[in-house]
Amino acid sequence: MQKARRAVREPSLTDAIIPLVTLAVLVAGSILLFGLDALSGPIQVALVLCAMVAALIALKNGHTWSDVQRAGQGALSSVTSAMFILLAVGALIGVWNLSGTIPTLVYYGIQVLSPTWYYAATALICGVIALSIGSSWTTAGTIGVGLIGIAAMIGVSPAITAGAVISGAYLGDKLSPLSETSILSAQMVKVDIYAHIKRQVWTSVPAFVVAFVVFLVIGIVSGPDAHPPLSTATELHSLNGIYNITPWNLLPLVLLVVLSIRKVPASLALAFSAIFAGILGAFLQPTVMQNFVGGDLGPVLGSIKGVWSAMANGFSIDSGYAEIDRLLSRGGMDSMLITLWLIIAAVTFGALLEEFGLISRLINPLIHSARSTGRLYVTVFGCALGLNLVAGDQYIALVLPARLFRVEFESRGLAPTNLSRLAADSATVTSPLVPWNSCGAFMGAVLGVPTLVYLPYAIFNYVSPILSVLYGITGFKIEKLTPEPTDVPTN
């Protein structure tokens, strides 16, 4: 005879608060004990323990272990796409270093970009690329990596450069009709994607102008470091001596842009670009390929082994110049495994909070207490930012507030485009500011700059939500619902 299922109880406010307090204590403790090395494992352990606490609360409230397992499985399925993208970016970085794509970007970039306006130019370049392809992740993992490499060589700050990369990447992500998050923001509140983007312009463009001016001022005031690691002439000579520098090396980048514009899934586009770069590199960089592989396998087998190894474990080189070796010796799918661990742990914790009503238990009272439009805007922002902190995934932080606040906006006569803009400004843009969020973990991993280090310089990513909330408080650019015309009886 089958055992009767226990009655399921609604979570109490204490139930909802306990996992958040646990998260705050464990994350703060890991950072206090390990510093920036906390992201190499301690924070992952903290998030797993937090997920266990959430699971115990669910069991206490009458849910079964099978329910907990299903919630965990749903969490993993929700980040499958992100996992493949992350692995593909790791493979791409390794092969692009092997084939000469990133060294060529650095070689030309050093000659064109001046330290004085380097940060501003970085933000602008990444903004244009992200607007074209609709992906902040792809932009940061390709052009962003090259720009960080140039920064290290010309003596400007990699941390500020990373902030500029992220500022530009998220500007393009928010304003591109190809962006998944822009499409999702519009779909969740049932508005046209172009209507959504039109409203996004009012916060995104002013925020980017502020960021651009700040980056320009920083560049003018600070300039390059007093003691850059190498002279530009030495860097250029070294790169040109190691690689066959030619514009043909940039064809994998061109292919990636074309595939992205044609809406090929990001993981496939990245993988195709990596494989194409490997094939091209076999012809254009035979010496680099031979030195990397070693032995005497012949050009065909040697090239296959080299590309395969670079995709799996990354590229490494010993050129005799420390800065060049640090720039090029990286990548590979295995370099992303710690980041994948972080994302899986964070998203599983967030999924348990959502599945068992712990998030709703916290948010619903906030909705009822937000009586003015300004307070409603602050509440939506607080919820989205809080979900980025506790759920670890921008999609949860974007979808849940849009779903929970949609009826409230409608009941107050506020057009749904207000909510789509606010949700994107609050959730999408703040996600790379959280080290254990999938976006923050990704950006820190591919750019090689810890999230907490670049955070002060991701200027667009906190100016944009500030402007969005200020609009709500002041009533600027807040659209009201247009009453539907009623039929007037005629005699």
Coordinates of C-alpha atoms in Angstrom, one line a residue:
M1 CA 0.0 0.0 0.0
Q2 CA 1.4 3.4 -1.0
K3 CA 2.3 5.7 1.8
A4 CA 0.1 8.8 2.0
R5 CA 1.9 12.1 1.0
R6 CA 2.2 14.6 3.8
A7 CA 0.3 17.9 3.5
V8 CA 2.4 20.7 2.1
R9 CA 2.6 23.9 4.1
E10 CA 3.2 27.4 2.8
P11 CA 6.6 28.7 3.8
S12 CA 6.8 31.2 6.7
L13 CA 8.6 34.4 6.6
T14 CA 11.3 32.8 8.8
D15 CA 11.6 30.0 6.3
A16 CA 12.3 32.5 3.5
I17 CA 14.8 34.5 5.5
I18 CA 16.9 31.6 6.8
P19 CA 18.5 30.7 3.4
L20 CA 19.3 34.4 2.7
V21 CA 21.0 34.8 6.1
T22 CA 22.9 31.6 5.5
L23 CA 24.1 32.9 2.1
A24 CA 25.2 36.3 3.5
V25 CA 27.1 34.6 6.3
L26 CA 28.8 32.0 4.2
V27 CA 29.7 34.3 1.3
A28 CA 31.0 37.0 3.6
G29 CA 33.0 34.3 5.5
S30 CA 34.5 32.9 2.4
I31 CA 35.6 36.3 1.1
L32 CA 37.0 37.2 4.6
L33 CA 39.0 34.0 4.8
F34 CA 40.1 33.6 1.2
G35 CA 39.9 37.0 -0.4
L36 CA 39.6 37.0 -4.2
D37 CA 40.5 33.3 -4.2
A38 CA 37.0 32.6 -2.7
L39 CA 35.7 32.2 -6.3
S40 CA 38.1 29.3 -6.8
G41 CA 36.0 27.0 -4.7
P42 CA 35.0 28.4 -1.3
I43 CA 32.0 30.3 -2.6
Q44 CA 30.9 27.3 -4.6
V45 CA 30.9 25.3 -1.4
A46 CA 28.9 28.0 0.3
L47 CA 26.3 28.0 -2.4
V48 CA 26.0 24.2 -2.2
L49 CA 25.4 24.4 1.6
C50 CA 22.8 27.1 1.0
A51 CA 21.0 24.8 -1.4
M52 CA 21.0 22.1 1.2
V53 CA 19.5 24.5 3.7
A54 CA 16.7 25.4 1.2
A55 CA 16.1 21.7 0.6
L56 CA 15.8 21.0 4.3
I57 CA 13.2 23.8 4.6
A58 CA 11.3 22.3 1.7
L59 CA 11.3 18.9 3.4
K60 CA 10.2 20.5 6.7
N61 CA 7.2 22.0 4.9
G62 CA 6.0 18.7 3.5
H63 CA 7.7 18.4 0.1
T64 CA 9.4 15.2 -0.8
W65 CA 13.0 14.5 -1.8
S66 CA 11.7 13.7 -5.2
D67 CA 10.4 17.3 -5.4
V68 CA 13.8 18.6 -4.4
Q69 CA 15.4 16.5 -7.1
R70 CA 13.0 17.7 -9.8
A71 CA 13.7 21.3 -8.8
G72 CA 17.5 20.7 -9.1
Q73 CA 17.0 19.0 -12.5
G74 CA 15.0 22.0 -13.7
A75 CA 17.9 24.3 -12.5
L76 CA 20.4 22.3 -14.6
S77 CA 18.2 22.3 -17.7
S78 CA 17.8 26.1 -17.4
V79 CA 21.6 26.7 -17.7
T80 CA 22.3 24.1 -20.3
S81 CA 22.7 26.7 -23.0
A82 CA 25.0 28.8 -20.8
M83 CA 27.1 25.8 -20.0
F84 CA 27.7 25.0 -23.7
I85 CA 28.4 28.7 -24.5
L86 CA 31.0 28.8 -21.7
L87 CA 32.7 25.7 -22.9
A88 CA 32.7 27.0 -26.5
V89 CA 34.2 30.3 -25.4
G90 CA 37.0 28.4 -23.5
A91 CA 37.7 26.4 -26.7
L92 CA 37.6 29.5 -28.8
I93 CA 40.1 31.5 -26.7
G94 CA 42.6 28.6 -26.8
V95 CA 42.3 28.1 -30.6
W96 CA 42.3 31.8 -31.4
N97 CA 45.6 32.2 -29.4
L98 CA 47.0 29.2 -31.3
S99 CA 45.9 30.3 -34.7
G100 CA 47.0 34.0 -34.4
T101 CA 43.5 35.6 -34.2
I102 CA 44.0 37.2 -30.8
P103 CA 47.7 38.1 -31.3
T104 CA 46.6 39.8 -34.6
L105 CA 43.9 41.8 -32.8
V106 CA 46.5 42.8 -30.2
Y107 CA 49.1 43.7 -32.9
Y108 CA 46.8 46.0 -34.8
G109 CA 45.1 47.3 -31.6
I110 CA 48.4 48.5 -30.1
Q111 CA 49.2 50.5 -33.2
V112 CA 45.7 52.1 -33.4
L113 CA 44.5 52.6 -29.8
S114 CA 46.0 55.4 -27.7
P115 CA 46.2 55.0 -23.9
T116 CA 44.6 58.4 -23.5
W117 CA 41.3 57.4 -25.0
Y118 CA 41.7 53.6 -24.7
Y119 CA 38.9 53.0 -22.1
A120 CA 36.3 55.1 -24.0
A121 CA 37.3 53.4 -27.3
T122 CA 37.0 50.0 -25.7
A123 CA 33.4 50.7 -24.4
L124 CA 32.4 52.1 -27.9
I125 CA 33.9 49.1 -29.8
C126 CA 32.2 46.6 -27.6
G127 CA 28.9 48.5 -27.8
V128 CA 29.0 48.4 -31.6
I129 CA 29.9 44.7 -31.7
A130 CA 27.3 43.7 -29.1
L131 CA 24.6 45.7 -30.9
S132 CA 25.5 43.9 -34.1
I133 CA 25.4 40.4 -32.8
G134 CA 23.1 40.7 -29.8
S135 CA 25.3 39.0 -27.2
S136 CA 27.2 40.5 -24.3
W137 CA 28.9 37.1 -23.6
T138 CA 30.2 36.6 -27.1
T139 CA 31.4 40.2 -27.3
A140 CA 33.3 39.9 -24.0
G141 CA 34.7 36.4 -24.9
T142 CA 36.1 37.5 -28.2
I143 CA 36.8 41.2 -28.7
G144 CA 36.9 41.8 -25.0
V145 CA 39.7 39.2 -24.5
G146 CA 41.8 41.0 -27.2
L147 CA 41.2 44.4 -25.6
I148 CA 42.2 43.1 -22.2
G149 CA 45.4 41.8 -23.8
I150 CA 46.2 45.1 -25.4
A151 CA 45.6 46.9 -22.1
A152 CA 48.2 44.8 -20.3
M153 CA 50.8 45.6 -23.0
I154 CA 50.3 49.3 -23.4
G155 CA 50.3 50.0 -19.7
V156 CA 46.6 50.8 -19.0
S157 CA 44.5 49.1 -16.3
P158 CA 43.0 45.7 -17.2
A159 CA 40.4 46.3 -14.4
I160 CA 39.2 49.5 -15.9
T161 CA 39.3 48.0 -19.4
A162 CA 37.2 45.1 -18.2
G163 CA 34.6 47.6 -16.8
A164 CA 34.6 49.3 -20.2
V165 CA 34.2 46.0 -22.1
I166 CA 31.2 45.1 -19.9
S167 CA 29.7 48.6 -20.2
G168 CA 29.8 48.4 -24.0
A169 CA 28.7 44.8 -24.2
Y170 CA 25.6 45.4 -22.1
L171 CA 24.7 48.5 -24.0
G172 CA 24.6 46.5 -27.2
D173 CA 22.8 43.6 -25.4
K174 CA 20.0 45.8 -24.2
L175 CA 19.5 47.6 -27.5
S176 CA 19.9 44.8 -30.0
P177 CA 16.7 43.1 -31.4
L178 CA 18.9 39.9 -31.6
S179 CA 19.5 39.8 -27.9
E180 CA 17.9 37.0 -26.0
T181 CA 17.4 39.1 -22.9
S182 CA 15.8 41.9 -24.8
I183 CA 13.4 39.5 -26.5
L184 CA 12.6 37.8 -23.2
S185 CA 12.0 41.2 -21.5
A186 CA 9.5 42.1 -24.2
Q187 CA 7.8 38.7 -24.3
M188 CA 7.3 38.5 -20.5
V189 CA 5.1 41.7 -20.5
K190 CA 3.6 41.1 -23.9
V191 CA 5.0 44.0 -25.8
D192 CA 6.6 44.3 -29.3
I193 CA 10.4 43.9 -29.2
Y194 CA 11.0 47.2 -31.1
A195 CA 8.6 49.1 -28.8
H196 CA 10.6 47.7 -25.9
I197 CA 14.0 48.7 -27.4
K198 CA 12.6 52.2 -28.2
R199 CA 11.9 52.7 -24.5
Q200 CA 15.2 51.2 -23.5
V201 CA 17.0 54.0 -25.4
W202 CA 15.8 56.5 -22.8
T203 CA 17.9 54.9 -20.1
S204 CA 20.6 53.0 -22.0
V205 CA 21.9 55.9 -24.2
P206 CA 22.2 58.5 -21.4
A207 CA 23.8 55.8 -19.1
F208 CA 26.4 55.0 -21.8
V209 CA 27.1 58.6 -22.5
V210 CA 27.9 59.0 -18.7
A211 CA 30.1 55.9 -18.8
F212 CA 31.9 57.1 -22.0
V213 CA 32.6 60.5 -20.6
V214 CA 33.9 59.0 -17.3
F215 CA 36.1 56.6 -19.2
L216 CA 37.4 59.4 -21.3
V217 CA 38.2 61.5 -18.3
I218 CA 40.0 58.6 -16.5
G219 CA 42.1 58.0 -19.6
I220 CA 43.1 61.7 -19.9
V221 CA 43.8 62.1 -16.2
S222 CA 45.6 58.8 -15.6
G223 CA 47.2 57.9 -18.9
P224 CA 49.3 54.8 -19.1
D225 CA 51.1 53.4 -16.1
A226 CA 54.4 55.0 -15.2
H227 CA 56.3 51.8 -16.0
P228 CA 54.6 49.8 -18.7
P229 CA 55.8 46.2 -18.9
L230 CA 57.4 46.5 -22.4
S231 CA 57.9 49.1 -25.0
T232 CA 55.4 49.1 -27.8
A233 CA 58.1 48.4 -30.4
T234 CA 59.3 45.4 -28.4
E235 CA 55.8 44.0 -28.2
L236 CA 55.1 44.4 -31.9
H237 CA 58.4 42.9 -32.9
S238 CA 57.9 39.9 -30.6
L239 CA 54.4 39.2 -31.8
N240 CA 55.4 39.6 -35.4
G241 CA 58.4 37.3 -34.8
I242 CA 56.3 34.5 -33.2
Y243 CA 53.2 34.7 -35.5
N244 CA 52.6 35.4 -39.2
I245 CA 50.6 38.6 -38.6
T246 CA 48.2 39.1 -41.4
P247 CA 44.5 40.3 -41.8
W248 CA 43.7 36.7 -42.8
N249 CA 44.0 35.8 -39.1
L250 CA 40.8 37.9 -38.5
L251 CA 38.6 35.7 -40.7
P252 CA 37.4 33.6 -37.7
L253 CA 36.1 36.8 -36.1
V254 CA 34.3 37.8 -39.3
L255 CA 32.8 34.4 -39.5
L256 CA 31.6 34.7 -35.9
V257 CA 29.9 38.0 -36.6
V258 CA 28.2 36.7 -39.7
L259 CA 26.9 33.6 -37.9
S260 CA 25.6 35.7 -35.0
I261 CA 23.8 38.1 -37.3
R262 CA 22.2 35.1 -39.0
K263 CA 21.0 34.0 -35.6
V264 CA 23.0 30.8 -35.4
P265 CA 22.9 29.6 -31.8
A266 CA 25.8 31.1 -29.9
S267 CA 27.4 27.9 -28.8
L268 CA 27.4 26.6 -32.4
A269 CA 28.7 29.9 -33.8
L270 CA 31.6 29.9 -31.3
A271 CA 32.4 26.3 -32.0
F272 CA 32.4 26.8 -35.8
S273 CA 34.6 29.9 -35.4
A274 CA 37.1 27.9 -33.2
I275 CA 37.3 25.0 -35.7
F276 CA 37.7 27.4 -38.7
A277 CA 40.4 29.2 -36.8
G278 CA 42.2 25.9 -36.2
I279 CA 42.1 25.0 -39.9
L280 CA 43.3 28.4 -40.9
G281 CA 46.0 28.3 -38.3
A282 CA 47.4 25.1 -39.7
F283 CA 48.2 26.9 -42.9
L284 CA 49.1 30.4 -41.6
Q285 CA 50.9 29.4 -38.3
P286 CA 52.7 26.1 -39.0
T287 CA 55.7 27.0 -36.8
V288 CA 53.5 28.0 -33.8
M289 CA 51.5 24.8 -34.3
Q290 CA 54.7 22.6 -34.4
N291 CA 56.2 24.3 -31.3
F292 CA 53.0 23.9 -29.4
V293 CA 52.5 20.2 -30.3
G294 CA 56.1 19.1 -30.3
G295 CA 57.2 15.7 -31.6
D296 CA 57.1 14.7 -35.2
L297 CA 53.5 13.9 -36.1
G298 CA 53.6 15.6 -39.5
P299 CA 51.6 18.7 -40.5
V300 CA 48.2 17.0 -40.6
L301 CA 48.2 15.0 -37.4
G302 CA 50.2 17.7 -35.7
S303 CA 47.6 20.3 -36.6
I304 CA 44.7 18.1 -35.5
K305 CA 46.4 17.4 -32.1
G306 CA 47.3 21.1 -31.6
V307 CA 43.7 22.3 -32.3
W308 CA 42.3 19.5 -30.2
S309 CA 44.6 20.2 -27.3
A310 CA 44.0 24.0 -27.4
M311 CA 40.2 23.4 -27.3
A312 CA 40.5 21.0 -24.4
N313 CA 43.3 22.5 -22.3
G314 CA 44.1 25.9 -23.8
F315 CA 47.2 27.3 -25.5
S316 CA 50.6 27.9 -23.9
I317 CA 53.7 29.5 -25.1
D318 CA 57.2 30.3 -23.8
S319 CA 58.3 33.3 -25.8
G320 CA 60.7 34.8 -23.3
Y321 CA 58.5 37.8 -22.7
A322 CA 56.4 37.4 -19.6
E323 CA 53.6 39.8 -20.7
I324 CA 53.1 38.0 -24.0
D325 CA 53.2 34.6 -22.4
R326 CA 50.5 35.7 -19.8
L327 CA 48.3 37.1 -22.7
L328 CA 48.5 34.0 -24.9
S329 CA 48.8 31.1 -22.4
R330 CA 45.1 30.6 -21.6
G331 CA 41.8 29.2 -22.8
G332 CA 40.5 25.7 -23.1
M333 CA 37.3 24.1 -22.0
D334 CA 38.9 22.9 -18.7
S335 CA 39.6 26.5 -17.7
M336 CA 35.8 27.0 -17.5
L337 CA 35.1 24.1 -15.1
I338 CA 35.4 26.1 -11.9
T339 CA 33.0 28.7 -13.4
L340 CA 30.6 26.0 -14.4
W341 CA 30.7 24.7 -10.8
L342 CA 29.9 28.2 -9.6
I343 CA 27.0 28.6 -12.0
I344 CA 25.5 25.2 -11.2
A345 CA 25.6 25.7 -7.5
A346 CA 24.1 29.2 -7.7
V347 CA 21.3 28.4 -10.1
T348 CA 20.4 25.2 -8.1
F349 CA 20.1 27.3 -4.9
G350 CA 18.0 29.9 -6.8
A351 CA 15.7 27.3 -8.3
L352 CA 15.0 25.7 -4.9
L353 CA 14.1 29.2 -3.5
E354 CA 11.7 29.8 -6.4
E355 CA 10.2 26.3 -6.6
F356 CA 9.2 26.1 -3.0
G357 CA 7.8 29.6 -2.7
L358 CA 10.5 31.1 -0.6
I359 CA 11.1 34.0 -3.0
S360 CA 7.4 34.8 -3.4
R361 CA 7.0 34.8 0.3
L362 CA 9.5 37.7 0.5
I363 CA 8.3 39.6 -2.6
N364 CA 4.5 39.6 -2.1
P365 CA 4.6 41.8 1.0
L366 CA 6.9 44.2 -0.8
I367 CA 4.4 44.5 -3.7
H368 CA 1.6 45.4 -1.3
S369 CA 3.6 48.0 0.6
A370 CA 4.7 49.8 -2.6
R371 CA 1.9 52.4 -2.7
S372 CA 3.4 55.1 -5.0
T373 CA 4.9 54.7 -8.5
G374 CA 8.3 55.6 -7.2
R375 CA 8.2 53.0 -4.4
L376 CA 7.0 50.4 -7.0
Y377 CA 10.0 51.1 -9.2
V378 CA 12.3 50.8 -6.2
T379 CA 10.7 47.6 -5.2
V380 CA 11.1 46.1 -8.7
F381 CA 14.7 47.1 -8.8
G382 CA 15.4 45.7 -5.3
C383 CA 13.7 42.4 -6.2
A384 CA 15.7 42.0 -9.5
L385 CA 19.0 42.9 -7.9
G386 CA 18.2 40.6 -4.9
L387 CA 17.3 37.7 -7.3
N388 CA 20.6 38.2 -9.1
L389 CA 22.3 37.9 -5.6
V390 CA 20.4 34.9 -4.3
A391 CA 19.3 33.0 -7.5
G392 CA 22.6 33.4 -9.4
D393 CA 21.0 33.7 -12.8
Q394 CA 19.9 36.7 -14.8
Y395 CA 17.0 34.9 -16.4
I396 CA 15.3 34.2 -13.0
A397 CA 16.0 37.8 -12.0
L398 CA 14.4 39.0 -15.2
V399 CA 11.4 36.6 -15.6
L400 CA 10.2 36.5 -12.0
P401 CA 9.7 40.3 -11.4
A402 CA 8.2 40.7 -14.8
R403 CA 5.7 37.9 -14.0
L404 CA 4.9 39.1 -10.5
F405 CA 4.6 42.8 -11.1
R406 CA 2.8 42.7 -14.5
V407 CA -0.7 42.7 -13.0
E408 CA 0.3 45.4 -10.5
F409 CA 1.6 47.8 -13.2
E410 CA -1.6 47.2 -15.2
S411 CA -3.9 47.8 -12.2
R412 CA -2.1 51.2 -11.6
G413 CA -2.6 52.2 -15.3
L414 CA 1.1 51.9 -16.2
A415 CA 2.0 50.7 -19.7
P416 CA 3.8 47.4 -19.8
T417 CA 6.7 49.0 -21.6
N418 CA 7.6 50.6 -18.3
L419 CA 8.0 47.2 -16.7
S420 CA 9.9 45.7 -19.6
R421 CA 12.4 48.6 -19.5
L422 CA 12.7 48.5 -15.7
A423 CA 13.1 44.7 -15.5
A424 CA 15.9 44.8 -18.1
D425 CA 17.6 47.8 -16.4
S426 CA 17.4 46.1 -13.0
A427 CA 18.1 42.4 -13.8
T428 CA 20.1 42.1 -17.0
V429 CA 22.4 45.0 -16.4
T430 CA 23.2 44.2 -12.7
S431 CA 23.9 40.4 -13.3
P432 CA 27.6 40.8 -14.2
L433 CA 28.2 42.7 -10.9
V434 CA 27.6 39.6 -8.8
P435 CA 30.6 37.2 -8.6
W436 CA 28.5 34.1 -8.3
N437 CA 25.9 35.0 -10.8
S438 CA 26.2 33.2 -14.1
C439 CA 27.0 36.5 -15.9
G440 CA 29.5 37.7 -13.3
A441 CA 31.2 34.3 -13.2
F442 CA 31.4 34.2 -17.0
M443 CA 32.9 37.8 -17.3
G444 CA 35.4 37.2 -14.6
A445 CA 36.5 33.9 -16.2
V446 CA 36.9 35.0 -19.8
L447 CA 38.4 38.4 -19.1
G448 CA 40.7 37.2 -16.5
V449 CA 39.7 40.0 -14.1
P450 CA 37.8 39.0 -10.9
T451 CA 34.3 40.4 -10.7
L452 CA 35.0 42.3 -7.5
V453 CA 38.0 44.0 -9.2
Y454 CA 36.2 45.3 -12.3
L455 CA 32.9 46.0 -10.4
P456 CA 33.7 49.7 -9.6
Y457 CA 34.4 50.4 -13.3
A458 CA 31.3 48.8 -14.9
I459 CA 29.8 52.2 -14.9
F460 CA 27.0 51.7 -17.4
N461 CA 25.8 48.7 -15.3
Y462 CA 24.9 50.8 -12.3
V463 CA 24.1 54.2 -14.0
S464 CA 21.4 52.5 -16.2
P465 CA 19.3 51.1 -13.3
I466 CA 19.8 54.3 -11.3
L467 CA 18.3 56.3 -14.2
S468 CA 15.4 53.8 -14.6
V469 CA 14.5 54.1 -10.9
L470 CA 14.8 58.0 -11.0
Y471 CA 12.4 58.0 -14.0
G472 CA 9.9 56.1 -11.9
I473 CA 10.3 58.5 -8.9
T474 CA 10.1 61.7 -11.0
G475 CA 7.5 60.4 -13.5
F476 CA 9.8 61.2 -16.5
K477 CA 9.1 59.0 -19.5
I478 CA 6.5 57.0 -17.6
E479 CA 3.8 55.9 -20.0
K480 CA 0.2 55.4 -19.0
L481 CA -2.2 52.8 -20.4
T482 CA -4.3 54.2 -23.1
P483 CA -8.0 53.5 -22.4
E484 CA -9.6 51.3 -24.9
P485 CA -12.3 53.2 -26.9
T486 CA -15.9 52.2 -26.1
D487 CA -18.6 51.9 -28.6
V488 CA -21.0 54.9 -28.4
P489 CA -24.6 53.9 -29.3
T490 CA -26.1 55.8 -32.2
N491 CA -29.7 56.7 -32.7

